[in-house]
Amino acid sequence: MKSSVDILILGAGISGLTAAHYLQQRGADLLVVEEAARPGGVIQTRTKGAYRYEAGPNAIMMNDSVWVLINELGLQDELQTAPDLSQNRYLYFKGKLRLLKPGPGLLTSGLLPPSALLAFLREPFVKASNKEDESIADFFLRRLNRPVLDNLINPMVAGIYAGDPAMLSLRSTFKKLYAMEQEHGSLIKAALRKKKGPVPKRELASFTGGLHTLIDKMSKNLGQCLQLNARVIKIDKQQEHYHVQVNTDGASHTIRCKKIISTLPAAVAAKVLPAIGPAVASQLNDLYYGPMLLLYLAYNKQHLGFSPDGFGFLIPQKEQMPFLGAIWNSALFPGRAPHQELFSTVFVGGANRPEVVTYGEQEIAAIEQQYRQVMTIGSKPVFIDSHLQPRAIPQFPVGYHRLMEALDEFERQNPGIYISGNWRSGVAIGDCIDYNKRLVVERL
Ligand SMILES: Cc1cc2nc3c(=O)[nH]c(=O)nc-3n(C[C@H](O)[C@H](O)[C@H](O)COP(=O)(O)OP(=O)(O)OC[C@H]3O[C@@H](n4cnc5c(N)ncnc54)[C@H](O)[C@@H]3O)c2cc1C
């Protein structure tokens, strides 16, 4: 392993690989060190027999930076965009799957009581908050009402963060809604004032070989600049240089570098940073990541009582079901399971169900049965597998922006060190790509 390099990147998930890609484009002297035996972080595609499925994220919500990256990598031909029907989203509500209709159709879909209509009519007259932050729950209770929070927002938060709206920061999760209230005083006023024009399509995509195609291509391009099985232990500073202790196969190495981009998970950053940033490191330790159990189920389509014509469904917490929702993979990205089968990923756990880490065969069997009931499936699965992510998605608590400000200050005081990762950029893959591209292009 190199003992000296200009720029050292810590972690080879999508954040670290994106930073490396843009540094490599400009011919930088760089090295990426990754603890695991394979790159990709939480992005992992599995293949078992005729089934291909994801142990982490399932799809990328495309943005400009992702389109550009895919073109730069020459992966256009392998890109698999989700069909139009994937725009259909369902909610499991009062014992039934119901199609979510966009716009005003929502109010007549049976998901919301008449009080919700009144709340929407009143919303433009609700005063904007002057608090610097509040929870997602407080925001929706203040601007709309409880049924809107419980029936719509709660499952949406489960779908993105597997989190609890009462704990999560509005300002750091739903940044656009926070800005809408701050700039226009109301969500409805903001929506009405928005420039009219065609609504951009929310394009979802993956690759025919699964999301790992992206990781494989990016890591292959890095060649010797990517060092796997290399665990970062500690960062020190000596005059103008950083010294990073890295352990590989029981041996300890010190890498001297001018710049560091850390994309380590928050709890790991908390362990490696104390020598140069004790205050910031101690705050990172407290960031909670909810666990997630992914359950993969395939059923013969001829035994389905419901036609899965969409992305999947989410479940409001008050329905008291043992899982958060499911994606219908075979409708979303056909060709990854036998065509006569419905292949689904069921999401279990999240911030409100930490006990999921202890689940065994019995609990999994009970969830599978319940899934069959929801989907009115008349036969047992022909395939079943599961994967546990004990620390899946970081939960940004109320006031989280202050930690981000502390990190800005830390970076100013320690020139050459950049703290990144999904807990800095936002959790969506598109956000990770966008943040790390900008980091390299605009700041390095
Ligand atoms: C179950 C699940 C479903 C998701 N679904 C979606 C989705 O459908 N769409 C979407 O856009 N996003 C989704 N996300 C979020 C998205 O996948 C992640 O936010 C993103 O992939 C995180 O990338 P990252 O590089 O920032 O972090 P990570 O992927 O966590 O990468 C960090 C890397 O650091 C390495 N590392 C840790 N400690 C050390 C050390 N001491 N030394 C060296 N290396 C170390 C790790 O091994 C890892 O490779 C999902 C996430 C999960 C968990």
Short mmCIF file of C-alpha atoms and ligand atoms in Angstrom, two decimals:
data_model
loop_
_atom_site.label_atom_id
_atom_site.label_comp_id
_atom_site.label_asym_id
_atom_site.label_seq_id
_atom_site.Cartn_x
_atom_site.Cartn_y
_atom_site.Cartn_z
CA MET A 1 0.00 0.00 0.00
CA LYS A 2 1.14 3.54 -0.77
CA SER A 3 2.59 5.35 2.24
CA SER A 4 2.02 8.80 0.81
CA VAL A 5 -0.68 10.20 -1.44
CA ASP A 6 -2.18 13.62 -2.19
CA ILE A 7 -5.81 12.74 -1.47
CA LEU A 8 -7.03 9.84 0.65
CA ILE A 9 -10.69 8.81 0.47
CA LEU A 10 -12.09 6.85 3.39
CA GLY A 11 -14.83 4.35 2.44
CA ALA A 12 -15.83 2.93 -0.95
CA GLY A 13 -19.61 3.25 -0.84
CA ILE A 14 -21.27 5.36 -3.54
CA SER A 15 -20.12 8.56 -1.78
CA GLY A 16 -16.42 7.63 -1.75
CA LEU A 17 -16.51 6.14 -5.25
CA THR A 18 -18.14 9.29 -6.67
CA ALA A 19 -15.50 11.54 -5.11
CA ALA A 20 -12.79 9.20 -6.46
CA HIS A 21 -14.33 9.22 -9.96
CA TYR A 22 -14.22 13.02 -10.21
CA LEU A 23 -10.72 13.22 -8.75
CA GLN A 24 -9.50 10.58 -11.17
CA GLN A 25 -11.00 12.55 -14.06
CA ARG A 26 -8.61 15.39 -13.27
CA GLY A 27 -5.64 13.06 -12.80
CA ALA A 28 -5.32 13.49 -9.04
CA ASP A 29 -2.97 11.32 -6.99
CA LEU A 30 -5.50 9.44 -4.85
CA LEU A 31 -6.18 6.30 -2.86
CA VAL A 32 -9.49 4.92 -1.58
CA VAL A 33 -9.31 2.73 1.54
CA GLU A 34 -12.24 0.43 2.31
CA GLU A 35 -12.65 -1.86 5.31
CA ALA A 36 -14.78 -4.50 3.57
CA ALA A 37 -13.60 -7.15 1.12
CA ARG A 38 -15.82 -5.63 -1.57
CA PRO A 39 -16.75 -2.05 -2.47
CA GLY A 40 -20.25 -0.53 -2.55
CA GLY A 41 -21.08 -0.08 1.15
CA VAL A 42 -24.83 -0.71 1.52
CA ILE A 43 -25.25 -1.15 -2.26
CA GLN A 44 -25.07 -4.91 -2.78
CA THR A 45 -26.78 -6.95 -5.49
CA ARG A 46 -27.32 -10.65 -4.85
CA THR A 47 -27.95 -13.41 -7.36
CA LYS A 48 -29.38 -16.78 -6.27
CA GLY A 49 -30.52 -19.16 -9.00
CA ALA A 50 -33.04 -17.31 -11.19
CA TYR A 51 -33.38 -14.41 -8.75
CA ARG A 52 -31.46 -11.15 -8.62
CA TYR A 53 -32.21 -8.74 -5.79
CA GLU A 54 -30.76 -5.95 -3.69
CA ALA A 55 -29.47 -6.22 -0.10
CA GLY A 56 -29.63 -2.42 0.17
CA PRO A 57 -31.18 0.20 -2.09
CA ASN A 58 -33.39 -0.95 -4.96
CA ALA A 59 -33.46 2.02 -7.28
CA ILE A 60 -32.01 5.45 -7.97
CA MET A 61 -34.28 8.47 -8.27
CA MET A 62 -32.51 10.06 -11.21
CA ASN A 63 -31.18 13.62 -11.08
CA ASP A 64 -28.85 15.54 -13.41
CA SER A 65 -25.68 14.43 -11.62
CA VAL A 66 -26.67 10.76 -11.84
CA TRP A 67 -27.48 11.00 -15.58
CA VAL A 68 -24.12 12.67 -16.23
CA LEU A 69 -22.22 10.09 -14.16
CA ILE A 70 -23.87 7.19 -15.99
CA ASN A 71 -22.92 8.72 -19.33
CA GLU A 72 -19.35 9.33 -18.18
CA LEU A 73 -19.11 5.69 -17.12
CA GLY A 74 -20.57 4.46 -20.41
CA LEU A 75 -23.33 2.57 -18.62
CA GLN A 76 -26.26 3.89 -20.71
CA ASP A 77 -26.89 0.52 -22.37
CA GLU A 78 -27.11 -1.26 -19.06
CA LEU A 79 -29.45 1.25 -17.48
CA GLN A 80 -32.88 -0.14 -16.67
CA THR A 81 -35.52 2.52 -16.12
CA ALA A 82 -38.70 1.57 -14.31
CA PRO A 83 -41.84 1.35 -16.48
CA ASP A 84 -44.51 4.07 -16.24
CA LEU A 85 -46.69 1.91 -14.01
CA SER A 86 -44.05 2.25 -11.30
CA GLN A 87 -45.50 5.75 -10.75
CA ASN A 88 -48.46 3.94 -9.11
CA ARG A 89 -48.01 3.83 -5.34
CA TYR A 90 -50.34 2.08 -2.91
CA LEU A 91 -51.12 2.52 0.78
CA TYR A 92 -52.38 -0.27 3.00
CA PHE A 93 -55.19 1.40 4.87
CA LYS A 94 -58.05 -0.07 6.91
CA GLY A 95 -57.33 -3.59 5.72
CA LYS A 96 -57.04 -2.79 2.00
CA LEU A 97 -54.46 -1.71 -0.56
CA ARG A 98 -55.52 1.65 -2.01
CA LEU A 99 -54.03 3.46 -4.97
CA LEU A 100 -52.61 6.88 -4.05
CA LYS A 101 -54.08 9.41 -6.44
CA PRO A 102 -52.03 12.54 -7.06
CA GLY A 103 -53.23 16.09 -6.29
CA PRO A 104 -56.83 16.74 -5.30
CA GLY A 105 -57.71 13.07 -6.04
CA LEU A 106 -56.03 12.32 -2.72
CA LEU A 107 -58.88 13.98 -0.85
CA THR A 108 -61.49 11.72 -2.44
CA SER A 109 -59.48 8.50 -2.21
CA GLY A 110 -60.94 7.45 1.15
CA LEU A 111 -57.55 7.88 2.83
CA LEU A 112 -58.42 11.19 4.47
CA PRO A 113 -61.50 12.28 6.44
CA PRO A 114 -63.40 15.54 5.60
CA SER A 115 -61.42 17.31 8.34
CA ALA A 116 -58.34 16.97 6.10
CA LEU A 117 -60.06 18.96 3.33
CA LEU A 118 -60.77 21.73 5.85
CA ALA A 119 -57.15 21.59 7.00
CA PHE A 120 -55.92 22.04 3.41
CA LEU A 121 -58.32 25.01 2.93
CA ARG A 122 -57.01 26.58 6.14
CA GLU A 123 -53.33 25.91 5.43
CA PRO A 124 -52.57 29.16 3.51
CA PHE A 125 -53.71 31.13 6.57
CA VAL A 126 -51.58 29.26 9.12
CA LYS A 127 -48.72 31.49 10.27
CA ALA A 128 -45.20 30.40 9.35
CA SER A 129 -43.10 29.13 12.23
CA ASN A 130 -40.20 31.20 13.52
CA LYS A 131 -38.55 28.18 15.16
CA GLU A 132 -35.19 27.21 13.70
CA ASP A 133 -36.36 23.58 13.41
CA GLU A 134 -39.15 21.24 14.49
CA SER A 135 -40.09 17.61 13.99
CA ILE A 136 -41.87 16.45 10.83
CA ALA A 137 -44.85 15.52 13.04
CA ASP A 138 -45.05 18.96 14.66
CA PHE A 139 -44.86 20.65 11.28
CA PHE A 140 -47.77 18.67 9.80
CA LEU A 141 -49.86 18.92 12.96
CA ARG A 142 -49.36 22.68 12.94
CA ARG A 143 -49.96 23.29 9.23
CA LEU A 144 -52.47 20.49 8.47
CA ASN A 145 -53.87 17.92 10.88
CA ARG A 146 -53.45 14.53 12.48
CA PRO A 147 -55.09 12.40 9.77
CA VAL A 148 -52.75 13.93 7.16
CA LEU A 149 -49.79 13.14 9.42
CA ASP A 150 -50.89 9.63 10.37
CA ASN A 151 -52.33 8.43 7.06
CA LEU A 152 -49.99 10.04 4.54
CA ILE A 153 -46.84 11.49 6.04
CA ASN A 154 -46.10 8.69 8.48
CA PRO A 155 -45.88 5.99 5.75
CA MET A 156 -43.94 8.34 3.47
CA VAL A 157 -41.33 8.87 6.20
CA ALA A 158 -41.21 5.09 6.70
CA GLY A 159 -40.57 4.68 2.96
CA ILE A 160 -37.63 7.08 2.86
CA TYR A 161 -36.05 6.95 6.33
CA ALA A 162 -37.74 3.97 8.01
CA GLY A 163 -38.06 6.66 10.66
CA ASP A 164 -40.39 8.25 13.16
CA PRO A 165 -41.88 11.65 12.13
CA ALA A 166 -41.97 12.69 15.79
CA MET A 167 -38.17 12.33 16.04
CA LEU A 168 -36.93 13.49 12.64
CA SER A 169 -36.03 17.08 11.78
CA LEU A 170 -38.20 18.73 9.13
CA ARG A 171 -35.39 21.09 8.15
CA SER A 172 -32.85 18.30 7.55
CA THR A 173 -35.15 15.72 5.91
CA PHE A 174 -37.87 17.56 3.96
CA LYS A 175 -35.67 20.52 3.06
CA LYS A 176 -38.00 21.67 0.27
CA LEU A 177 -41.04 21.85 2.58
CA TYR A 178 -39.03 23.79 5.15
CA ALA A 179 -37.96 26.26 2.44
CA MET A 180 -41.53 26.54 1.08
CA GLU A 181 -42.81 27.67 4.46
CA GLN A 182 -39.88 30.01 5.06
CA GLU A 183 -40.14 31.66 1.62
CA HIS A 184 -43.89 31.66 0.96
CA GLY A 185 -45.44 31.25 4.41
CA SER A 186 -47.50 28.28 3.22
CA LEU A 187 -47.10 25.03 1.29
CA ILE A 188 -50.17 25.69 -0.85
CA LYS A 189 -49.15 29.26 -1.67
CA ALA A 190 -45.69 28.00 -2.60
CA ALA A 191 -47.17 25.32 -4.86
CA LEU A 192 -49.48 27.84 -6.58
CA ARG A 193 -46.63 30.34 -7.13
CA LYS A 194 -44.33 27.70 -8.60
CA LYS A 195 -43.60 28.33 -12.29
CA LYS A 196 -46.15 26.47 -14.35
CA GLY A 197 -44.84 23.99 -16.87
CA PRO A 198 -44.65 20.27 -17.43
CA VAL A 199 -44.13 18.40 -14.17
CA PRO A 200 -40.76 16.63 -14.49
CA LYS A 201 -41.17 12.85 -14.42
CA ARG A 202 -39.71 11.18 -11.33
CA GLU A 203 -37.59 8.65 -13.18
CA LEU A 204 -36.49 5.59 -11.21
CA ALA A 205 -33.67 3.46 -12.50
CA SER A 206 -31.27 0.61 -11.87
CA PHE A 207 -29.17 -1.56 -14.18
CA THR A 208 -29.99 -4.89 -15.81
CA GLY A 209 -27.36 -6.46 -13.56
CA GLY A 210 -28.65 -4.60 -10.49
CA LEU A 211 -27.24 -1.53 -8.75
CA HIS A 212 -23.88 -3.19 -8.20
CA THR A 213 -23.19 -2.62 -11.91
CA LEU A 214 -22.48 1.01 -11.02
CA ILE A 215 -20.17 0.02 -8.17
CA ASP A 216 -18.34 -2.59 -10.28
CA LYS A 217 -17.66 -0.09 -13.05
CA MET A 218 -16.49 2.67 -10.72
CA SER A 219 -14.20 0.36 -8.73
CA LYS A 220 -12.77 -1.25 -11.86
CA ASN A 221 -11.84 2.21 -13.17
CA LEU A 222 -9.98 2.88 -9.93
CA GLY A 223 -7.74 -0.19 -10.27
CA GLN A 224 -4.84 0.02 -7.83
CA CYS A 225 -6.23 3.27 -6.40
CA LEU A 226 -8.79 1.24 -4.46
CA GLN A 227 -7.48 -0.70 -1.47
CA LEU A 228 -9.98 -3.19 0.02
CA ASN A 229 -9.69 -4.90 3.44
CA ALA A 230 -8.13 -1.69 4.74
CA ARG A 231 -9.62 -0.39 7.95
CA VAL A 232 -9.12 3.22 8.99
CA ILE A 233 -8.27 3.43 12.67
CA LYS A 234 -7.15 6.97 13.38
CA ILE A 235 -6.47 10.36 11.80
CA ASP A 236 -3.72 12.63 13.13
CA LYS A 237 -2.34 15.91 11.89
CA GLN A 238 1.36 16.78 11.70
CA GLN A 239 2.10 20.27 10.42
CA GLU A 240 0.62 20.52 6.91
CA HIS A 241 -0.10 16.80 6.54
CA TYR A 242 -2.59 14.27 7.82
CA HIS A 243 -1.40 10.88 9.00
CA VAL A 244 -3.99 8.14 8.71
CA GLN A 245 -3.51 4.81 10.46
CA VAL A 246 -4.91 1.95 8.38
CA ASN A 247 -4.95 -1.74 9.33
CA THR A 248 -4.75 -4.46 6.66
CA ASP A 249 -4.43 -8.20 7.41
CA GLY A 250 -3.26 -7.52 10.93
CA ALA A 251 -0.55 -5.07 9.81
CA SER A 252 -0.71 -1.38 10.64
CA HIS A 253 0.26 1.25 8.05
CA THR A 254 0.46 5.01 8.18
CA ILE A 255 -0.57 6.92 5.08
CA ARG A 256 0.59 10.51 4.79
CA CYS A 257 -1.68 12.77 2.75
CA LYS A 258 -2.50 16.42 2.07
CA LYS A 259 -6.25 15.96 1.86
CA ILE A 260 -8.83 13.57 3.20
CA ILE A 261 -12.41 12.96 2.10
CA SER A 262 -14.11 10.87 4.75
CA THR A 263 -17.29 9.04 3.69
CA LEU A 264 -17.28 6.81 6.75
CA PRO A 265 -20.54 6.14 8.62
CA ALA A 266 -21.02 8.66 11.45
CA ALA A 267 -20.21 6.24 14.28
CA VAL A 268 -16.94 5.25 12.57
CA ALA A 269 -16.02 8.89 11.90
CA ALA A 270 -16.62 9.45 15.63
CA LYS A 271 -13.94 6.84 16.40
CA VAL A 272 -11.28 8.02 13.95
CA LEU A 273 -11.58 11.80 14.36
CA PRO A 274 -11.01 12.48 18.09
CA ALA A 275 -7.30 13.33 17.74
CA ILE A 276 -8.10 16.27 15.43
CA GLY A 277 -11.72 17.10 16.31
CA PRO A 278 -12.75 15.79 19.74
CA ALA A 279 -15.84 18.00 20.05
CA VAL A 280 -17.30 17.13 16.68
CA ALA A 281 -16.40 13.44 17.08
CA SER A 282 -18.34 13.15 20.32
CA GLN A 283 -21.47 14.58 18.66
CA LEU A 284 -21.27 12.07 15.80
CA ASN A 285 -21.41 9.17 18.20
CA ASP A 286 -25.02 9.94 19.05
CA LEU A 287 -26.38 9.69 15.52
CA TYR A 288 -28.84 6.80 15.44
CA TYR A 289 -29.16 4.46 12.44
CA GLY A 290 -32.40 2.44 12.35
CA PRO A 291 -32.06 -1.29 11.56
CA MET A 292 -33.78 -2.89 8.58
CA LEU A 293 -34.64 -6.48 7.76
CA LEU A 294 -35.26 -7.13 4.09
CA LEU A 295 -37.40 -10.12 3.26
CA TYR A 296 -37.42 -11.44 -0.32
CA LEU A 297 -40.48 -13.40 -1.38
CA ALA A 298 -41.53 -14.96 -4.70
CA TYR A 299 -45.00 -16.39 -5.40
CA ASN A 300 -46.55 -17.93 -8.43
CA LYS A 301 -48.61 -15.19 -10.12
CA GLN A 302 -51.54 -17.48 -10.82
CA HIS A 303 -52.32 -17.52 -7.10
CA LEU A 304 -52.52 -13.74 -6.73
CA GLY A 305 -55.82 -12.09 -5.82
CA PHE A 306 -54.37 -8.63 -6.51
CA SER A 307 -52.57 -7.34 -9.57
CA PRO A 308 -49.33 -5.63 -8.48
CA ASP A 309 -49.36 -2.81 -11.05
CA GLY A 310 -47.02 -0.35 -9.41
CA PHE A 311 -43.95 0.35 -7.31
CA GLY A 312 -45.35 -1.26 -4.17
CA PHE A 313 -47.04 -0.07 -1.02
CA LEU A 314 -46.44 1.55 2.35
CA ILE A 315 -48.26 1.08 5.63
CA PRO A 316 -49.16 3.80 8.15
CA GLN A 317 -47.85 2.89 11.60
CA LYS A 318 -51.32 3.04 13.13
CA GLU A 319 -52.35 0.02 11.04
CA GLN A 320 -50.08 -1.91 13.45
CA MET A 321 -48.66 -4.26 10.87
CA PRO A 322 -45.32 -6.03 11.46
CA PHE A 323 -43.69 -4.48 8.39
CA LEU A 324 -43.31 -1.04 6.81
CA GLY A 325 -44.24 -1.85 3.22
CA ALA A 326 -43.02 -3.69 0.14
CA ILE A 327 -41.62 -3.16 -3.33
CA TRP A 328 -42.95 -5.28 -6.20
CA ASN A 329 -39.60 -5.87 -7.85
CA SER A 330 -40.95 -7.99 -10.69
CA ALA A 331 -43.18 -5.08 -11.80
CA LEU A 332 -40.48 -2.46 -11.18
CA PHE A 333 -37.54 -4.15 -12.91
CA PRO A 334 -38.72 -7.17 -14.91
CA GLY A 335 -36.25 -9.90 -15.81
CA ARG A 336 -34.81 -10.55 -12.37
CA ALA A 337 -37.11 -13.42 -11.42
CA PRO A 338 -39.03 -16.06 -13.44
CA HIS A 339 -41.71 -14.14 -15.40
CA GLN A 340 -44.58 -16.22 -13.98
CA GLU A 341 -43.70 -15.10 -10.44
CA LEU A 342 -44.31 -12.01 -8.30
CA PHE A 343 -41.02 -11.12 -6.62
CA SER A 344 -41.24 -8.67 -3.69
CA THR A 345 -38.95 -7.11 -1.13
CA VAL A 346 -40.69 -6.58 2.20
CA PHE A 347 -39.19 -3.96 4.54
CA VAL A 348 -39.27 -4.72 8.26
CA GLY A 349 -37.95 -2.72 11.20
CA GLY A 350 -36.78 0.87 11.13
CA ALA A 351 -36.39 3.34 13.97
CA ASN A 352 -39.66 2.29 15.63
CA ARG A 353 -38.92 -1.43 15.64
CA PRO A 354 -35.29 -1.88 16.81
CA GLU A 355 -36.09 -5.43 18.01
CA VAL A 356 -35.97 -6.55 14.37
CA VAL A 357 -32.27 -7.34 14.86
CA THR A 358 -33.31 -10.32 17.00
CA TYR A 359 -35.85 -11.75 14.52
CA GLY A 360 -35.46 -15.37 13.55
CA GLU A 361 -37.32 -17.92 11.44
CA GLN A 362 -40.52 -17.73 13.50
CA GLU A 363 -40.96 -13.96 13.12
CA ILE A 364 -40.06 -14.14 9.45
CA ALA A 365 -42.67 -16.86 8.88
CA ALA A 366 -45.32 -14.72 10.62
CA ILE A 367 -44.46 -11.69 8.46
CA GLU A 368 -44.57 -13.77 5.30
CA GLN A 369 -48.06 -14.99 6.24
CA GLN A 370 -49.24 -11.45 6.88
CA TYR A 371 -47.80 -10.32 3.54
CA ARG A 372 -49.77 -13.08 1.83
CA GLN A 373 -52.95 -11.81 3.51
CA VAL A 374 -52.36 -8.21 2.44
CA MET A 375 -51.73 -9.28 -1.14
CA THR A 376 -54.47 -11.97 -1.13
CA ILE A 377 -52.03 -14.62 -2.27
CA GLY A 378 -53.41 -18.15 -2.19
CA SER A 379 -50.20 -20.17 -2.03
CA LYS A 380 -46.91 -20.36 -0.16
CA PRO A 381 -43.78 -18.66 -1.51
CA VAL A 382 -41.64 -20.52 -4.01
CA PHE A 383 -38.57 -18.57 -2.85
CA ILE A 384 -37.70 -16.86 0.42
CA ASP A 385 -34.55 -15.14 1.64
CA SER A 386 -33.71 -12.34 4.06
CA HIS A 387 -30.97 -9.85 4.83
CA LEU A 388 -30.44 -7.79 7.98
CA GLN A 389 -28.89 -4.30 7.86
CA PRO A 390 -28.34 -3.63 11.60
CA ARG A 391 -27.47 0.03 10.94
CA ALA A 392 -29.36 0.92 7.79
CA ILE A 393 -30.39 4.56 7.56
CA PRO A 394 -29.17 7.54 9.64
CA GLN A 395 -31.96 9.38 11.47
CA PHE A 396 -31.54 13.16 11.46
CA PRO A 397 -33.00 14.46 14.74
CA VAL A 398 -34.50 17.93 15.33
CA GLY A 399 -31.63 20.47 15.41
CA TYR A 400 -29.42 18.31 13.16
CA HIS A 401 -28.46 21.36 11.07
CA ARG A 402 -26.37 22.56 14.03
CA LEU A 403 -24.19 19.46 13.75
CA MET A 404 -23.77 20.23 10.03
CA GLU A 405 -22.72 23.80 10.93
CA ALA A 406 -20.23 22.42 13.46
CA LEU A 407 -18.79 20.25 10.68
CA ASP A 408 -18.50 23.29 8.37
CA GLU A 409 -16.52 25.02 11.11
CA PHE A 410 -14.40 21.90 11.71
CA GLU A 411 -13.55 21.79 7.99
CA ARG A 412 -12.58 25.49 8.06
CA GLN A 413 -10.27 24.93 11.01
CA ASN A 414 -8.70 21.83 9.49
CA PRO A 415 -8.00 22.76 5.88
CA GLY A 416 -7.82 19.75 3.58
CA ILE A 417 -10.27 17.56 5.46
CA TYR A 418 -13.77 17.05 4.08
CA ILE A 419 -16.48 15.15 5.90
CA SER A 420 -18.95 13.45 3.59
CA GLY A 421 -21.15 10.33 3.57
CA ASN A 422 -24.91 9.95 3.37
CA TRP A 423 -25.43 11.51 6.80
CA ARG A 424 -23.90 14.73 5.41
CA SER A 425 -25.30 14.78 1.86
CA GLY A 426 -28.75 13.27 2.36
CA VAL A 427 -29.49 9.56 2.17
CA ALA A 428 -30.73 9.15 -1.42
CA ILE A 429 -28.12 7.78 -3.80
CA GLY A 430 -28.74 10.79 -6.06
CA ASP A 431 -27.92 13.12 -3.16
CA CYS A 432 -24.71 11.20 -2.35
CA ILE A 433 -23.58 11.44 -6.01
CA ASP A 434 -24.51 15.12 -6.30
CA TYR A 435 -22.84 16.13 -3.02
CA ASN A 436 -19.55 14.35 -3.71
CA LYS A 437 -19.34 15.56 -7.28
CA ARG A 438 -19.81 19.16 -6.09
CA LEU A 439 -17.35 18.62 -3.26
CA VAL A 440 -14.62 17.70 -5.74
CA VAL A 441 -15.55 20.12 -8.51
CA GLU A 442 -16.26 23.17 -6.36
CA ARG A 443 -14.08 22.79 -3.27
CA LEU A 444 -10.96 20.75 -4.00
C1 LIG B 1 -31.96 -1.04 3.15
C2 LIG B 1 -31.68 0.26 2.44
C3 LIG B 1 -32.48 0.66 1.39
C4 LIG B 1 -32.22 1.85 0.73
N1 LIG B 1 -32.98 2.18 -0.36
C5 LIG B 1 -32.62 3.24 -1.12
C6 LIG B 1 -33.20 3.44 -2.40
O1 LIG B 1 -34.03 2.65 -2.87
N2 LIG B 1 -32.80 4.53 -3.11
C7 LIG B 1 -31.86 5.40 -2.65
O2 LIG B 1 -31.56 6.39 -3.33
N3 LIG B 1 -31.26 5.20 -1.46
C8 LIG B 1 -31.59 4.13 -0.71
N4 LIG B 1 -30.92 3.88 0.47
C9 LIG B 1 -29.88 4.83 0.93
C10 LIG B 1 -28.56 4.72 0.15
O3 LIG B 1 -28.38 3.42 -0.30
C11 LIG B 1 -27.39 5.10 1.06
O4 LIG B 1 -27.64 6.33 1.71
C12 LIG B 1 -26.08 5.23 0.27
O5 LIG B 1 -25.86 4.10 -0.54
C13 LIG B 1 -24.94 5.44 1.27
O6 LIG B 1 -23.70 5.53 0.60
P1 LIG B 1 -22.39 6.02 1.38
O7 LIG B 1 -21.24 5.79 0.49
O8 LIG B 1 -22.59 7.40 1.88
O9 LIG B 1 -22.31 5.10 2.67
P2 LIG B 1 -22.01 3.53 2.79
O10 LIG B 1 -22.63 2.80 1.69
O11 LIG B 1 -22.38 3.16 4.18
O12 LIG B 1 -20.42 3.44 2.61
C14 LIG B 1 -19.52 3.68 3.67
C15 LIG B 1 -18.32 2.76 3.44
O13 LIG B 1 -17.36 2.97 4.51
C16 LIG B 1 -16.80 1.71 4.81
N5 LIG B 1 -16.18 1.73 6.15
C17 LIG B 1 -16.79 1.68 7.37
N6 LIG B 1 -15.89 1.75 8.36
C18 LIG B 1 -14.68 1.83 7.77
C19 LIG B 1 -13.33 1.94 8.25
N7 LIG B 1 -13.06 1.98 9.57
N8 LIG B 1 -12.34 2.00 7.35
C20 LIG B 1 -12.57 1.97 6.00
N9 LIG B 1 -13.82 1.88 5.50
C21 LIG B 1 -14.85 1.81 6.36
C22 LIG B 1 -17.98 0.76 4.74
O14 LIG B 1 -17.57 -0.60 4.63
C23 LIG B 1 -18.69 1.28 3.49
O15 LIG B 1 -18.24 0.64 2.32
C24 LIG B 1 -31.15 2.69 1.16
C25 LIG B 1 -30.35 2.29 2.23
C26 LIG B 1 -30.60 1.08 2.86
C27 LIG B 1 -29.68 0.64 3.98
#
